[in-house]
Short mmCIF file of C-alpha atoms in Angstrom, two decimals:
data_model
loop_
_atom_site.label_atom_id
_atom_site.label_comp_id
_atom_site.label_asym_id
_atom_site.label_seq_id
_atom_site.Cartn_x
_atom_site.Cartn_y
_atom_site.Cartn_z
CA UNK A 1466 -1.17 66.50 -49.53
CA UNK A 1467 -1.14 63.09 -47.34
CA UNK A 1468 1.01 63.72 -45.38
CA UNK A 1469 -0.56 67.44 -44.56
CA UNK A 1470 -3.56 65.69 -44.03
CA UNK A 1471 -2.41 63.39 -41.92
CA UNK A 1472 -0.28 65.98 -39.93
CA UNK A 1473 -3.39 67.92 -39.93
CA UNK A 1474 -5.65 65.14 -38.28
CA UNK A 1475 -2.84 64.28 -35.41
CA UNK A 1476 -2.37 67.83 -34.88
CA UNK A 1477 -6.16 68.78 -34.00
CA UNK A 1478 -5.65 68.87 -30.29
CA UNK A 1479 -2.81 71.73 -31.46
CA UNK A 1480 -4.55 73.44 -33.39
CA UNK A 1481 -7.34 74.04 -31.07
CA UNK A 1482 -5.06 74.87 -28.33
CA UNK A 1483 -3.49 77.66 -30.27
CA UNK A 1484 -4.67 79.61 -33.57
CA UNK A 1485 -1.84 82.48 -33.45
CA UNK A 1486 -2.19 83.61 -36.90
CA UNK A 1487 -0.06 86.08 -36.53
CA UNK A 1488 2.72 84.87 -35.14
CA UNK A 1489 2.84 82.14 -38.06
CA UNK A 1490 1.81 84.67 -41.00
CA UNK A 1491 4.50 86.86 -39.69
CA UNK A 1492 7.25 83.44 -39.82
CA UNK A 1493 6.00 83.33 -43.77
CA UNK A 1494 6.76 86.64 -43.78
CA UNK A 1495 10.17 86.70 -42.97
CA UNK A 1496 10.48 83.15 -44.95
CA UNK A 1497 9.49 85.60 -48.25
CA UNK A 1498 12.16 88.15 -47.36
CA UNK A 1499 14.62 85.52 -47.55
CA UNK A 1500 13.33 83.53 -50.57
CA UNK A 1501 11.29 86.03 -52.44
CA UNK A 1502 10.87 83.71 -55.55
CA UNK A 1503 9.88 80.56 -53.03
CA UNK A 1504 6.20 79.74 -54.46
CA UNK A 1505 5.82 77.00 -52.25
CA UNK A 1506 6.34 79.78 -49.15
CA UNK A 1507 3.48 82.22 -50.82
CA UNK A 1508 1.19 79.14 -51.62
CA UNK A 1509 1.37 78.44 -47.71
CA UNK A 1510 0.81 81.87 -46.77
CA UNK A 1511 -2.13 82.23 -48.72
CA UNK A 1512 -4.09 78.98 -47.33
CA UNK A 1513 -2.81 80.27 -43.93
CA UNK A 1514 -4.68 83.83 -44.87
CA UNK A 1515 -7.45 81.34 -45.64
CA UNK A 1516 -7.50 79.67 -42.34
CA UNK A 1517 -7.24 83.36 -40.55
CA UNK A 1518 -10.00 84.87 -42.65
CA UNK A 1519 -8.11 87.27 -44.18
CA UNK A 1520 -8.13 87.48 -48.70
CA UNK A 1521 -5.07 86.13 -49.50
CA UNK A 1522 -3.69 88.43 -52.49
CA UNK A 1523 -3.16 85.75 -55.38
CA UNK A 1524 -1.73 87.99 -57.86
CA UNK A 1525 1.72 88.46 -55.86
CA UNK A 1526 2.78 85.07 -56.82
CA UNK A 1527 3.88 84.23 -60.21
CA UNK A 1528 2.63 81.25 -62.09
CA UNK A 1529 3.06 77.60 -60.82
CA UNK A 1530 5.37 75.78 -62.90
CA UNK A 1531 5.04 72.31 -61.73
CA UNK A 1532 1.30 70.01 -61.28
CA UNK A 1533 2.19 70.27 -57.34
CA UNK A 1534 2.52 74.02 -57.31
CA UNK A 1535 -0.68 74.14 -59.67
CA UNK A 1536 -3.07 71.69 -57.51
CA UNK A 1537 -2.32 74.18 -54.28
CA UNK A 1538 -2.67 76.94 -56.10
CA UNK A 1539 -6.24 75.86 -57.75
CA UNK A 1540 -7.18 75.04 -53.67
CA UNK A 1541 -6.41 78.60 -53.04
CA UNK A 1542 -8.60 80.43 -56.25
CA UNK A 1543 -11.13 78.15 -54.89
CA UNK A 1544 -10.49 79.62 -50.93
CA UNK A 1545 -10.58 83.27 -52.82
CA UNK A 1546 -14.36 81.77 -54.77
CA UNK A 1547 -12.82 82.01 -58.21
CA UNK A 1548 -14.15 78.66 -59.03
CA UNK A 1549 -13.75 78.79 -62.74
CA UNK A 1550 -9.78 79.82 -62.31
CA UNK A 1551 -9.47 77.15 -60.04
CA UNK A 1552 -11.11 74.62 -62.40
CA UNK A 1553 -9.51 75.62 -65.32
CA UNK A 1554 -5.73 75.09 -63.20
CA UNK A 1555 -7.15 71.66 -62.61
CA UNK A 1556 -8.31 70.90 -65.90
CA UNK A 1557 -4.66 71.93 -67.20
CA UNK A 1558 -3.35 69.05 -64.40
CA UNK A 1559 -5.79 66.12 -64.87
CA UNK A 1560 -4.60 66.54 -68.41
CA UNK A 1561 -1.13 66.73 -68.54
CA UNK A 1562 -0.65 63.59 -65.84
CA UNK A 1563 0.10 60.32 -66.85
CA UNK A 1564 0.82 58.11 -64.01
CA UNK A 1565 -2.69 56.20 -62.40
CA UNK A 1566 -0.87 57.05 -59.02
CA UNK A 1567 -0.94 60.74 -59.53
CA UNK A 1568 -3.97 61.24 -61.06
CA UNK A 1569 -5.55 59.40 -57.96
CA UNK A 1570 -3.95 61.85 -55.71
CA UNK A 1571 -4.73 64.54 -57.61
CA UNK A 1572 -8.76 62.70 -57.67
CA UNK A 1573 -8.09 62.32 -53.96
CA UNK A 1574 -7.48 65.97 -53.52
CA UNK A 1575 -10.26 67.19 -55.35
CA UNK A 1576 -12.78 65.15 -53.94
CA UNK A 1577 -11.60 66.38 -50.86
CA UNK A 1578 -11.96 69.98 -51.80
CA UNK A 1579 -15.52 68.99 -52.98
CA UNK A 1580 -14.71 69.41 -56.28
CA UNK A 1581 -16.58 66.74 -58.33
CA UNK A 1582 -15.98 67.64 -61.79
CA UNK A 1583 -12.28 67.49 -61.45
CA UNK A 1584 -12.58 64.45 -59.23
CA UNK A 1585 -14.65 62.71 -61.85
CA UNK A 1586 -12.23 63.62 -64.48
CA UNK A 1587 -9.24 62.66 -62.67
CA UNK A 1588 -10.03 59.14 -61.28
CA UNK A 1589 -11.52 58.34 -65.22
CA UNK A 1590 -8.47 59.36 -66.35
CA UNK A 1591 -6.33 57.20 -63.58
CA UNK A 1592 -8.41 54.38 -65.14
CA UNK A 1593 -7.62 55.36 -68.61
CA UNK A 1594 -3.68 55.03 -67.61
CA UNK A 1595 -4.25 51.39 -66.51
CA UNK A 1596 -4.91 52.24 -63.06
CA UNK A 1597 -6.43 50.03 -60.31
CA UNK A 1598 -9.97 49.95 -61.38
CA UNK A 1599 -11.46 49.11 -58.11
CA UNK A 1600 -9.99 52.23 -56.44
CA UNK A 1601 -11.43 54.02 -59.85
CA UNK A 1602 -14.92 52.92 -59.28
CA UNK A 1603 -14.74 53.90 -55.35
CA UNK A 1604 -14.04 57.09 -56.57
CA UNK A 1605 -16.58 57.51 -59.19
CA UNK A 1606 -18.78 56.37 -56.70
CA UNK A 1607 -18.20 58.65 -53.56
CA UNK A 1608 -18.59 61.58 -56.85
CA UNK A 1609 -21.29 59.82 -57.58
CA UNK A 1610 -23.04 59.73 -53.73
CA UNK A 1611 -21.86 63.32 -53.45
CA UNK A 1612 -23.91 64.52 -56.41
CA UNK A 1613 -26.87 62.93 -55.33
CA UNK A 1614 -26.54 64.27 -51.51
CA UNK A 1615 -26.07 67.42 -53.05
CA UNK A 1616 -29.47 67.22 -55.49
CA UNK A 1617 -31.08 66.24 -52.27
CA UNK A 1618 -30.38 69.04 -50.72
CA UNK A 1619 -31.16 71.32 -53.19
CA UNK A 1620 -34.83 69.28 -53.74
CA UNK A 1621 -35.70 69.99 -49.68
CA UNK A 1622 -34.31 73.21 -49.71
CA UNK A 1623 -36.29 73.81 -53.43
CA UNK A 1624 -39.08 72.40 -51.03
CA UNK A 1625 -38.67 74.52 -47.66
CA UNK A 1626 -38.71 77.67 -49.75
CA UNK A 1627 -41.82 77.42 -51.41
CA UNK A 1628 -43.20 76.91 -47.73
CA UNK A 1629 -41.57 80.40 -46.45
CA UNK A 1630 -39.38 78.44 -44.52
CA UNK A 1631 -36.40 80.61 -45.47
CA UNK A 1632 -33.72 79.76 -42.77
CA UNK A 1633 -33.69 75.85 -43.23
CA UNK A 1634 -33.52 76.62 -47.09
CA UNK A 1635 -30.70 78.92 -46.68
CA UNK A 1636 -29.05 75.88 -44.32
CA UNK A 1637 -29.97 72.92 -47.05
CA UNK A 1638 -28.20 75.03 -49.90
CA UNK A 1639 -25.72 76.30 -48.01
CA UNK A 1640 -24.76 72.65 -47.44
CA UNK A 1641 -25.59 71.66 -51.11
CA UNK A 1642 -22.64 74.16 -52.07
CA UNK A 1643 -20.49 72.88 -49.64
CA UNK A 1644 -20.84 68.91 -50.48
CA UNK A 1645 -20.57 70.04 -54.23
#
């Protein structure tokens, strides 16, 4: 997931250049033919689907069998909106790690997906496994920051909407979803 991300963020001036969908989705495509049982291949083709707008259909791909397989899989329930799915694949992950150094990527992850629950649990649970307890704490506390930008939100947008002033509400909890 690092290394994506990093890819990702020296790649932007590609990405903007070209978003052929198609072309790439059609690649997977061929991938699948060739390796039907692949689920790294379908797990890529459905956050591609994502990134094209299109409903990736989840229930072609058999279950994950490994944490790595399950953590991209929870991202894409939670690209499909089936948030309790997706926290109940993390829940089964956070639990069954037990190396600090995973269970901070696998924090790392989820706070990056916005999902502060799972984030919460995994970087207390990194500290349970005798992990670096500063790095904990600056996770616990970005989950913690998060929360409260998110409560803010919801508090202005609580008060633009008792003053009929729908379409900065809508934007306030719109972004109160999307920090938490």
């Amino acid at each position: 997931q690092g290394l994506y991300l990093k890819a990702q963020k020296a790649a932007v001036d590609a990405l903007l250049a070209s978003n052929d969908y198609e072309a790439a989705l059609k690649s997977l495509d061929e991938a699948i033919k060739l390796s039907p049982d692949d689920m790294e291949l379908r797990l890529a083709q459905a956050k591609l689907m994502s990134l094209a707008g299109a409903k990736p259909d989840l229930s072609k791909m058999g279950e994950p069998q490994n944490n790595g397989e399950r953590l991209a899989y929870a991202e894409a329930l939670m690209a499909q909106g089936e948030f309790q799915k997706a926290t109940d694949m993390m829940k089964s992950v956070v639990g069954t790690v037990n190396d600090p150094k995973q269970a901070f990527a696998i924090a790392d992850v989820a706070l990056l997906n916005k999902d502060l629950d799972d984030a919460e649990a995994a970087y207390k649970k990194a500290l349970s496994l005798s992990g670096a307890p500063d790095r904990a704490q600056r996770g616990l506390d970005e989950v913690a920051r998060l929360r409260k930008a998110s409560l803010e939100d919801v508090r202005v947008a609580d008060e633009l909407f008792k003053k009929n002033q729908l379409d900065g509400a809508i934007d306030r909890y719109r972004h109160a979803v999307s920090t938490n």
